[in-house]
Tab-separated table of C-alpha atoms and ligand atoms in Angstrom:
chain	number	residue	atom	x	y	z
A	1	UNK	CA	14.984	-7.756	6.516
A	2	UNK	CA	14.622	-4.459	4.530
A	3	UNK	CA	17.596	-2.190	3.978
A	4	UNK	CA	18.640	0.155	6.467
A	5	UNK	CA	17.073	3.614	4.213
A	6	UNK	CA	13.810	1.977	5.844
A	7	UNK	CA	12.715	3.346	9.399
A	8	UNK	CA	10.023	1.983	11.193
A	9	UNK	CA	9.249	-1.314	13.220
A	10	UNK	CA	7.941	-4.665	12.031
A	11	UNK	CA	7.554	-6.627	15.192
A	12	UNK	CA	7.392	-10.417	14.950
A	13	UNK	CA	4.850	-11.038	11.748
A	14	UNK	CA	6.713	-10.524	8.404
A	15	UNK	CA	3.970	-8.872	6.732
A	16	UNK	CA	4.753	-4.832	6.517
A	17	UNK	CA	3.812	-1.935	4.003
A	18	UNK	CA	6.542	-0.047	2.609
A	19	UNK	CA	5.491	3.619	2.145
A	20	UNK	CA	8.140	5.736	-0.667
A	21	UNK	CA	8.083	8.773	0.679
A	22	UNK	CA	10.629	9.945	-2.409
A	23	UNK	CA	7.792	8.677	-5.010
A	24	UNK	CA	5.346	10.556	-2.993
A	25	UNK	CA	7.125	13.479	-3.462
A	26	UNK	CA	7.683	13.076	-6.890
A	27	UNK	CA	3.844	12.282	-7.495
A	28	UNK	CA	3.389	15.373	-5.771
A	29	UNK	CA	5.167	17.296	-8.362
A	30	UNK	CA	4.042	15.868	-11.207
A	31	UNK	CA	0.318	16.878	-10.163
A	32	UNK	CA	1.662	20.749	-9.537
A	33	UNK	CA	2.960	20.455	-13.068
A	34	UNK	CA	-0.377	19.321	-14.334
A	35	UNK	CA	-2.016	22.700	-13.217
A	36	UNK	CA	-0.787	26.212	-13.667
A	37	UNK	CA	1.856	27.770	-10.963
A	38	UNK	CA	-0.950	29.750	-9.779
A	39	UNK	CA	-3.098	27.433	-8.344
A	40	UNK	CA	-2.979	26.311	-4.615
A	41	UNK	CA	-2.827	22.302	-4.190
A	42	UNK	CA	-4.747	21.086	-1.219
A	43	UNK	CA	-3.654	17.297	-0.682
A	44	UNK	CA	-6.614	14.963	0.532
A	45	UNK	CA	-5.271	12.906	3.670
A	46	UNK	CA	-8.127	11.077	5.066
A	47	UNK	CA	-8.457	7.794	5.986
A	48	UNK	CA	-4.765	8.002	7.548
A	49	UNK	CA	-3.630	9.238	4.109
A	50	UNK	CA	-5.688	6.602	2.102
A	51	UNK	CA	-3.784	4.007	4.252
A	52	UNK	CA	-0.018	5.441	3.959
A	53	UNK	CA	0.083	6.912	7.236
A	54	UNK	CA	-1.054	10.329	7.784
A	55	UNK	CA	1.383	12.025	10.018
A	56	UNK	CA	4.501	10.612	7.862
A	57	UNK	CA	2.654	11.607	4.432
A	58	UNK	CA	1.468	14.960	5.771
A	59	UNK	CA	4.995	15.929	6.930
A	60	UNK	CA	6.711	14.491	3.736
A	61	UNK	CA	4.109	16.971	1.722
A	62	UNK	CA	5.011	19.832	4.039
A	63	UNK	CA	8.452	19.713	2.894
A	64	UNK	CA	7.395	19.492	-0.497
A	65	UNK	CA	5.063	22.632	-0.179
A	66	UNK	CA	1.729	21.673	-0.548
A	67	UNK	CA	-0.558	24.502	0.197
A	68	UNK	CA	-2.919	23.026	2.287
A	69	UNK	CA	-4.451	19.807	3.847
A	70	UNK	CA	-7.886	18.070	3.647
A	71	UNK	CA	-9.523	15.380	6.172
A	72	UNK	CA	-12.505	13.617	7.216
A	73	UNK	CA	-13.234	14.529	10.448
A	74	UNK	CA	-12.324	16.696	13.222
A	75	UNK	CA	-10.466	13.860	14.970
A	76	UNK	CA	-8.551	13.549	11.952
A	77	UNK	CA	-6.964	16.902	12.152
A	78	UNK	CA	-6.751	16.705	15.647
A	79	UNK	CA	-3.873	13.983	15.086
A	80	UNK	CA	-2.425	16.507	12.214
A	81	UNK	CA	-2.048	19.689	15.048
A	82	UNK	CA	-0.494	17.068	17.655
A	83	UNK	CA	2.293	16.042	15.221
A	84	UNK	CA	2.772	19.718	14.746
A	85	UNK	CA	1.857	20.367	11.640
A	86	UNK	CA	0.368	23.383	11.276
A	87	UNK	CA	-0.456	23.608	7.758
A	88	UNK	CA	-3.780	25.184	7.009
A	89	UNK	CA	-6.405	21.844	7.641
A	90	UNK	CA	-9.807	21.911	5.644
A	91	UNK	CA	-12.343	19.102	7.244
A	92	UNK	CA	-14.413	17.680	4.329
A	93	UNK	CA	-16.849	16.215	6.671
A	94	UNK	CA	-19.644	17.036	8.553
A	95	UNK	CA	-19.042	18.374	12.007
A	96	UNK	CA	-21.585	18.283	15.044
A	97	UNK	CA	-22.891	22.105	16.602
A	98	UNK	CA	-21.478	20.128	20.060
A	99	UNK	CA	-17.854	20.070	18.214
A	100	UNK	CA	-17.639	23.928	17.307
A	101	UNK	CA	-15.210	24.368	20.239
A	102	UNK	CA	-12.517	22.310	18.596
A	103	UNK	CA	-12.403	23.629	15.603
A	104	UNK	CA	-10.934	26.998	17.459
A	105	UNK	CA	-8.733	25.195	19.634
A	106	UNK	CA	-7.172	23.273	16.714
A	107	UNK	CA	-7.351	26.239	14.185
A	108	UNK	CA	-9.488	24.531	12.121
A	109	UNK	CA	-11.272	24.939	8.928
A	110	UNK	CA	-14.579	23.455	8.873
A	111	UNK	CA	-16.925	22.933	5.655
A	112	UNK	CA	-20.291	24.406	5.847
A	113	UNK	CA	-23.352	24.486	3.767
A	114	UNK	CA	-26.041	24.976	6.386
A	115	UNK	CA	-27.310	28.763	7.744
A	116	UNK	CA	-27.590	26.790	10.935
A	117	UNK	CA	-24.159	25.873	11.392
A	118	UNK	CA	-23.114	29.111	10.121
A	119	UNK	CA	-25.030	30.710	13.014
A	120	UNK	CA	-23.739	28.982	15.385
A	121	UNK	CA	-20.270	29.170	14.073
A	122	UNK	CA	-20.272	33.394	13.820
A	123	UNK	CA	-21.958	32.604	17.537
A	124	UNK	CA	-19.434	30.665	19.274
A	125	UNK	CA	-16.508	32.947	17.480
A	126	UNK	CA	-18.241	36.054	18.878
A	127	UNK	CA	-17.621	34.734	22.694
A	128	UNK	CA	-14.365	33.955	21.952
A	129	UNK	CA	-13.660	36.794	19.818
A	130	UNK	CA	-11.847	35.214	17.687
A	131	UNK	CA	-12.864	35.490	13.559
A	132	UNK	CA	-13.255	31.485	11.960
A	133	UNK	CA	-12.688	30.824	8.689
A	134	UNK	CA	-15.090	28.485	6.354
A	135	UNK	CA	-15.195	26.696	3.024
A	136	UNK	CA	-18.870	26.419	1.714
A	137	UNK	CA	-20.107	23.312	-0.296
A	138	UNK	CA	-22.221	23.938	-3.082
A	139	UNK	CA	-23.618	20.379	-4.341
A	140	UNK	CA	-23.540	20.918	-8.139
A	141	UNK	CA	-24.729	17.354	-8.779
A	142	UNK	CA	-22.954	14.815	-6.004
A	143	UNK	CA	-26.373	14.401	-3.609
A	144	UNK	CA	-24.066	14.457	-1.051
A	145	UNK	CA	-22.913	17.229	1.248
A	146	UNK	CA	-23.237	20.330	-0.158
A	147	UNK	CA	-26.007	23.322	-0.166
A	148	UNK	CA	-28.039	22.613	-3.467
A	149	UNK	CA	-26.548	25.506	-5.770
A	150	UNK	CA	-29.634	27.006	-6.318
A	151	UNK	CA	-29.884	28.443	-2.373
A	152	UNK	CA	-26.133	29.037	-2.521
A	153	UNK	CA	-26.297	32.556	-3.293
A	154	UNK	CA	-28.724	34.088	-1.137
A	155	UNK	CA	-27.035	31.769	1.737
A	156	UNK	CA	-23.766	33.474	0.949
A	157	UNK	CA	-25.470	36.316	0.841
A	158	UNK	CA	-26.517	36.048	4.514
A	159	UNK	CA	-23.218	34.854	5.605
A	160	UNK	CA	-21.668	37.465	3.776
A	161	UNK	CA	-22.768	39.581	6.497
A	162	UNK	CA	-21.381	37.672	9.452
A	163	UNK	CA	-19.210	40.060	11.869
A	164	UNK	CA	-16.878	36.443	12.862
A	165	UNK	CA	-17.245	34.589	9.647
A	166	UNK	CA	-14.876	34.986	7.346
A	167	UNK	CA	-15.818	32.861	3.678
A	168	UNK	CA	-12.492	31.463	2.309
A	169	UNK	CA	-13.050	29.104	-0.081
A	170	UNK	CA	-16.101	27.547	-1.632
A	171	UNK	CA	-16.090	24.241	-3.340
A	172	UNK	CA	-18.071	21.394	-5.231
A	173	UNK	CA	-17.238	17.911	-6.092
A	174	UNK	CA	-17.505	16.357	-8.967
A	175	UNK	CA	-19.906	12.848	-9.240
A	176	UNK	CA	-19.017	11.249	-12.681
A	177	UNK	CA	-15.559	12.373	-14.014
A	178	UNK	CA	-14.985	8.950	-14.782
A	179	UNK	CA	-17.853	8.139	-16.508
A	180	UNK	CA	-19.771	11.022	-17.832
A	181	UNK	CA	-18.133	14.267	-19.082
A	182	UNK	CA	-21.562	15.943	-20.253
A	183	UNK	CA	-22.737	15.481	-16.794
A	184	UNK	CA	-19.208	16.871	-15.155
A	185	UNK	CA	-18.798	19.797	-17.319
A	186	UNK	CA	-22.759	20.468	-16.225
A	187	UNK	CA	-21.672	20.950	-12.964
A	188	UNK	CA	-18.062	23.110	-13.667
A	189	UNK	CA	-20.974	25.154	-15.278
A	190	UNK	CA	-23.031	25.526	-12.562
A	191	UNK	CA	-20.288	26.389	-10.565
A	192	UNK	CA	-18.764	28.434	-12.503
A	193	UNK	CA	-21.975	30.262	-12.765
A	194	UNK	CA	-22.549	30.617	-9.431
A	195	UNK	CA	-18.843	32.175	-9.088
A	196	UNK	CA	-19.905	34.946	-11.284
A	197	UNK	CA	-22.662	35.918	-9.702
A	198	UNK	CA	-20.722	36.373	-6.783
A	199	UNK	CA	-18.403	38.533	-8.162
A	200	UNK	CA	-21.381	40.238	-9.427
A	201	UNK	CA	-21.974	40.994	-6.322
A	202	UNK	CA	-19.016	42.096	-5.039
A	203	UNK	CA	-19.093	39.322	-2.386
A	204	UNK	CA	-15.020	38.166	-2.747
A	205	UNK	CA	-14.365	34.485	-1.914
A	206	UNK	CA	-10.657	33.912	-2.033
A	207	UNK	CA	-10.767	30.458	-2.990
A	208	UNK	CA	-12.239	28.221	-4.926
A	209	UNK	CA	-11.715	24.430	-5.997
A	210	UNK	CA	-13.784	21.781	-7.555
A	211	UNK	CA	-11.125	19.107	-9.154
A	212	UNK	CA	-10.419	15.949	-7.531
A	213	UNK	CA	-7.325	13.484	-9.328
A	214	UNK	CA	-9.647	13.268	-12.229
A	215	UNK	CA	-10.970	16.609	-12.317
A	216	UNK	CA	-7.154	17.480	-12.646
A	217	UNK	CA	-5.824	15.122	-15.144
A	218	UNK	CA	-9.168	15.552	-17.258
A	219	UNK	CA	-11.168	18.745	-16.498
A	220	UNK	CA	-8.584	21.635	-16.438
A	221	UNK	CA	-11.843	23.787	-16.606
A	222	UNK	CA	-12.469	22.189	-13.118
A	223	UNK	CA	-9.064	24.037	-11.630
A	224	UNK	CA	-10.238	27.066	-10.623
A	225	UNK	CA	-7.855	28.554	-7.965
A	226	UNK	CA	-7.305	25.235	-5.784
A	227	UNK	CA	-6.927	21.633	-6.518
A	228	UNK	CA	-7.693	18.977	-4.122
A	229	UNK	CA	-5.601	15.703	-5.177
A	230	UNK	CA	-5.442	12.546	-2.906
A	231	UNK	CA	-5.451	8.967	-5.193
A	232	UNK	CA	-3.083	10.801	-7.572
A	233	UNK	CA	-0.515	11.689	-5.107
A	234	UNK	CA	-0.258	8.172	-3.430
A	235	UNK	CA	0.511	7.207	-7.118
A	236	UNK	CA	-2.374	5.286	-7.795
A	237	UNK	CA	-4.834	6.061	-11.162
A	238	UNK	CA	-8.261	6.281	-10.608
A	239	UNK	CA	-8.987	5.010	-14.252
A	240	UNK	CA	-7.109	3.725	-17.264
A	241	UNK	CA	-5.801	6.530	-19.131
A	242	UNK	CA	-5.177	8.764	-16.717
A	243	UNK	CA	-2.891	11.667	-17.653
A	244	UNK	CA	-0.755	12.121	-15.287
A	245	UNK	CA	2.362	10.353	-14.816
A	246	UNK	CA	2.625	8.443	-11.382
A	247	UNK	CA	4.762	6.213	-9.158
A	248	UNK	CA	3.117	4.063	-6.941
A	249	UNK	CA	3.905	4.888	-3.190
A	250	UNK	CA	3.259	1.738	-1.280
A	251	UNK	CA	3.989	-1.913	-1.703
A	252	UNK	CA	3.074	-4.732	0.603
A	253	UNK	CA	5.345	-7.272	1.596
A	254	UNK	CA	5.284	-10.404	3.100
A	255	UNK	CA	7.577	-13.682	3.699
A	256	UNK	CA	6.664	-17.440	3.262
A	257	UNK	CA	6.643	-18.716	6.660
A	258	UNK	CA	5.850	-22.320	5.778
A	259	UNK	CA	6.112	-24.549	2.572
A	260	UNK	CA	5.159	-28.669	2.381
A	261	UNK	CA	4.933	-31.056	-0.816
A	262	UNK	CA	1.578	-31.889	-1.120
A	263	UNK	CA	-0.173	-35.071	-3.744
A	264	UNK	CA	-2.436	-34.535	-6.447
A	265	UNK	CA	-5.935	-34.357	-5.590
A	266	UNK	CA	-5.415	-32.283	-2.482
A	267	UNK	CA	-7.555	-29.726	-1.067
A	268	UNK	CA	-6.488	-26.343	0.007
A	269	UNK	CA	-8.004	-23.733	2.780
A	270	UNK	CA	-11.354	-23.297	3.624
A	271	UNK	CA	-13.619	-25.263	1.179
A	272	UNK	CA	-11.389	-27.108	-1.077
A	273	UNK	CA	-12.062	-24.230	-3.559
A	274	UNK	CA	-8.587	-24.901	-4.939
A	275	UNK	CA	-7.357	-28.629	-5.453
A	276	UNK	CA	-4.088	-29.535	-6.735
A	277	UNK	CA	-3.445	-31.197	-9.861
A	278	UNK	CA	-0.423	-32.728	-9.547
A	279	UNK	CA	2.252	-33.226	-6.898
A	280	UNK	CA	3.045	-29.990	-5.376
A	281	UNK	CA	4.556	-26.884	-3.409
A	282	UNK	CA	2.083	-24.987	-1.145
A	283	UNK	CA	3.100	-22.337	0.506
A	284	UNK	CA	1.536	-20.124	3.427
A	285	UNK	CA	2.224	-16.685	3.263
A	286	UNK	CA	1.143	-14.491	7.066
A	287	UNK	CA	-1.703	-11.834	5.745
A	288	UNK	CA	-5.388	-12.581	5.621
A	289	UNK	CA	-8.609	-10.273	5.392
A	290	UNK	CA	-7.945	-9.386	8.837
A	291	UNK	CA	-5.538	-7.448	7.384
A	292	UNK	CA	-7.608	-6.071	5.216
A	293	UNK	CA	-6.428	-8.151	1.545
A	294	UNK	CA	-10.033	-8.891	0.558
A	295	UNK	CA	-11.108	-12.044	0.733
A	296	UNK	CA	-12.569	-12.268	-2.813
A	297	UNK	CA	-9.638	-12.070	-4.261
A	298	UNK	CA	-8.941	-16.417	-3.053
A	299	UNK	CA	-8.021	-17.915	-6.148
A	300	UNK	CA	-7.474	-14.671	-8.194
A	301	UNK	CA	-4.968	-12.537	-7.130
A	302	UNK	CA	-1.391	-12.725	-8.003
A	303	UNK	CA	1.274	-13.230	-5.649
A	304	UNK	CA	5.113	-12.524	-6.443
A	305	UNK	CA	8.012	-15.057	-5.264
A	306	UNK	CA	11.110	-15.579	-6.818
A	307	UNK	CA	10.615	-13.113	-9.509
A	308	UNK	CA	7.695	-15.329	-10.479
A	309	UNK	CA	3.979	-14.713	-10.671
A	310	UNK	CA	2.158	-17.104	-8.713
A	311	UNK	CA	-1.710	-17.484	-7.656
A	312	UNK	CA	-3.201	-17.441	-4.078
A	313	UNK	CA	-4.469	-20.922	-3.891
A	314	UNK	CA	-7.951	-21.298	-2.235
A	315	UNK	CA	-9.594	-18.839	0.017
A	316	UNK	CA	-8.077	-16.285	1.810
A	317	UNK	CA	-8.337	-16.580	5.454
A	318	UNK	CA	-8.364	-14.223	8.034
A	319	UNK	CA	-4.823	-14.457	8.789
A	320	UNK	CA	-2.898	-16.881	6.086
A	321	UNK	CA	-3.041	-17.373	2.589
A	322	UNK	CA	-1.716	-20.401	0.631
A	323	UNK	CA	-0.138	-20.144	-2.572
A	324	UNK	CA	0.730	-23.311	-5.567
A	325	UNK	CA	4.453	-22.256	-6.161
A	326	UNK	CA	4.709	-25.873	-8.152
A	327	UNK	CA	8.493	-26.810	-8.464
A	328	UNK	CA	9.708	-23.942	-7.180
A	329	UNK	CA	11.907	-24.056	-4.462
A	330	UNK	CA	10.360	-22.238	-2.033
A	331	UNK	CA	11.964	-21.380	1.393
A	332	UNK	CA	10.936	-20.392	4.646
A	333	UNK	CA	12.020	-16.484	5.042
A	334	UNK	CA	11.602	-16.084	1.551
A	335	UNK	CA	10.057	-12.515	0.315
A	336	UNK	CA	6.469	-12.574	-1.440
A	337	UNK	CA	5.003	-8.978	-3.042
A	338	UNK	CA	1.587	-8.989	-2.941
A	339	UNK	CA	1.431	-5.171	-4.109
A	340	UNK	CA	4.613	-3.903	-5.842
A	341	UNK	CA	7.594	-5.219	-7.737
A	342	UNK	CA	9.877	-7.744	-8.273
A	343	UNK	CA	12.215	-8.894	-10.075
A	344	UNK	CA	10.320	-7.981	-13.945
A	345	UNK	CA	7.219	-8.441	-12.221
A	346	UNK	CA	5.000	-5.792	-10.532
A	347	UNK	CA	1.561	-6.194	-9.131
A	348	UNK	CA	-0.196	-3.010	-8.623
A	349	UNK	CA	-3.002	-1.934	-6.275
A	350	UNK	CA	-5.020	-1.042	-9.332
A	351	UNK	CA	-4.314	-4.514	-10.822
A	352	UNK	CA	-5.975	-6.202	-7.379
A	353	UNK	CA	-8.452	-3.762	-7.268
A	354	UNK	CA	-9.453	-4.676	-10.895
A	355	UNK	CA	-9.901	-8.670	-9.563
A	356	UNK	CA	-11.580	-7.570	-6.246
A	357	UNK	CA	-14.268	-5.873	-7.950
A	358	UNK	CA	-13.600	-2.425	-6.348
A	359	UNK	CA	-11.698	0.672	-6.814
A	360	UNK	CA	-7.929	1.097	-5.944
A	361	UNK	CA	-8.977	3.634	-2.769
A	362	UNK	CA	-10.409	0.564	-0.686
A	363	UNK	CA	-7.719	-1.763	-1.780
A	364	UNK	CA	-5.123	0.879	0.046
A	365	UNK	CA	-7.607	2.878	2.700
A	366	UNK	CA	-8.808	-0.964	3.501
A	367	UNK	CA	-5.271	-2.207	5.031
A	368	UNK	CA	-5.623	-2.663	8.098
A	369	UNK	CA	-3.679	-1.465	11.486
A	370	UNK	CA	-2.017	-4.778	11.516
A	371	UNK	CA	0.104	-4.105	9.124
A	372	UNK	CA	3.106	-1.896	10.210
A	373	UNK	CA	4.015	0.802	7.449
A	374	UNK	CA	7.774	0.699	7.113
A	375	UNK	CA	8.641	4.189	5.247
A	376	UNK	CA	11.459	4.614	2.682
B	401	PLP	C1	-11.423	12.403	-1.092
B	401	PLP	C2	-11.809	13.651	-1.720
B	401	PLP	C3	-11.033	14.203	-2.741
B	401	PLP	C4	-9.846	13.490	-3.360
B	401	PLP	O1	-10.291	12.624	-4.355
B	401	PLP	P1	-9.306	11.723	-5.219
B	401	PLP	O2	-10.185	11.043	-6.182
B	401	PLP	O3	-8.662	10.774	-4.268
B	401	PLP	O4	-8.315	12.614	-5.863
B	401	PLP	C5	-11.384	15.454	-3.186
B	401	PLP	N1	-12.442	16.111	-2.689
B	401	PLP	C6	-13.234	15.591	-1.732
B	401	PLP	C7	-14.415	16.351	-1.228
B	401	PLP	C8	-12.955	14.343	-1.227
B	401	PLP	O5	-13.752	13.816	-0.284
């Protein structure tokens, strides 16, 4: 079993996620030191911290002194306030007129880019008599969320004059820092452009942030007064190249539960997509796509026992995968790594993402609730 620094409950399948909360930290500092001291860092911790574990991350971050937190939804947050934490909480989403009541009774931020839900918002605070604060999205180029920067200014404008509204930060996100820097430093432009005419004004917006993990590591232009990390911290890159020095945060772990000798010639797991050429050690390992380790990754992904890189041999099920170990001597209760290191060998989540034909956020946000999180 892991070592006794690990707390945190396994049950009866040996398949867990380890979650270093040390490398978090350190992740976490080596993004502050990517941006000057001045700027606010507002960690992203959606999707239960892109699959860490959101109460455990957020409270390992609040020691570390982030600035602020970022979420999906309402609900979200809602878990955040009921562990305690009572770090300022910016929801990234969408939120219904019907939800307005939670946002006060959860001290909420929400993000806004319609006059509507501004309305209603200065509305609902008036009863209560209680000011709310907002973010407004600008959509500089994203097609998502986001008031289309062109209306931004008279909307602020309007909203400017709200008696219970009070504008704290305004943002953007950024579509192509990957792919396209003409196109990204278009919409830092556009932004930025849009800032100034605000001060013009004289309409004061205390914050504002743009830069996702890339925007950081590659757009310091894109810093403004905020940052808002998330792959980054969890240690993961978002591309090759990427600037900022990282430790990955979570491994996944897993322990043969069953090994035969098998002839040549045989077929293994759904569809014989994987025969064996010679004589043979197959082993089954307990984690399938119902816990979320995609299923195209059956004959492609590597698998680490022993020290040694293997391959997962035929198609992943939804609950067991089978792996060609050869001559090794495999034994039940044996440790396999599936995402992190061992021995000389690592496998990372960017690595499996690479042979799953998808990006290293759903490799991690995709885990599923099966798997206990065991933090370090
Ligand atoms: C998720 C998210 C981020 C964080 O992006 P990373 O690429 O994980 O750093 C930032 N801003 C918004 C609006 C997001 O939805």
């Amino acid at each position: 079993m892991p070592d006794k620094k690990i707390t945190g409950n396994i049950g009866y399948r040996p398949t867990w996620a380890e979650v270093n909360l040390s490398n978090l930290a350190y992740n976490f500092r080596q993004v502050k030191k990517a941006v000057c001291r001045s700027i606010r860092v507002m960690v992203c911790v959606k999707a239960d911290a892109y699959g860490h574990g959101l109460i455990p991350v957020a409270k390992k971050l609040a020691a570390c002194g982030v600035d602020y937190l970022s979420v999906a939804s309402i609900d979200e947050a809602v878990k955040l306030r009921q562990a305690r934490i009572e770090l300022p909480v910016l929801v990234l989403g969408m939120i219904l007129k019907k939800d307005i009541p939670a946002l006060f009774r959860y001290r909420l931020i929400p993000t806004v880019c319609t006059k509507d839900m501004a309305f209603a918002l200065n509305r609902e605070a008036g009863i209560k008599g209680r000011r709310i604060k907002i973010h407004v999205k600008v959509d500089t180029g994203m097609g998502r969320i986001g008031m289309l920067h062109k209306d931004v200014l008279e909307f602020v404008k309007g909203i400017s004059r709200l008696k219970f509204v009070g504008m704290e930060g305004i943002f953007t996100h950024l579509a192509c820092a990957d792919t396209d820097k003409g196109f990204t430093c278009y919409q830092i432009g556009l932004f930025n452009r849009l800032k100034e005419q605000l001060d013009k004004l004289g309409i004061n917006i205390p914050l504002a942030h743009a830069a996702n993990s890339l925007g950081i590591a590659g757009y310091p232009n894109s810093h403004f007064n905020m940052v808002r990390p998330g792959l980054a911290i969890y240690g993961l890159r978002p591309k090759e190249g990427f600037g900022i020095d990282l430790k990955p945060v979570l491994s996944l772990k897993t322990r043969v539960v069953y090994f035969k000798r098998v002839p040549a010639g045989y077929g293994i797991s759904y569809g014989h997509t994987y025969i064996t050429g010679k004589e043979t050690t197959i082993v089954t390992l307990p984690i399938g796509y119902g816990d979320g380790y995609p299923r195209n990754l059956s004959n492609k992904a590597p698998v680490l026992i022993g020290g040694r890189r293997f391959k997962i041999s035929g198609r992943v099920c939804m609950d067991q995968i089978m792996v060609d170990v050869g001559n090794y001597p495999a034994k039940t209760g044996e440790l396999a790594v599936l995402i992190g290191e061992q021995g000389k060998e690592k496998i990372t989540a960017e690595e499996l993402a690479g042979l799953s034909d998808t990006i290293p956020y759903e490799i991690v946000c995709g885990l599923g609730s099966r798997v206990p999180r065991l933090y370090i």
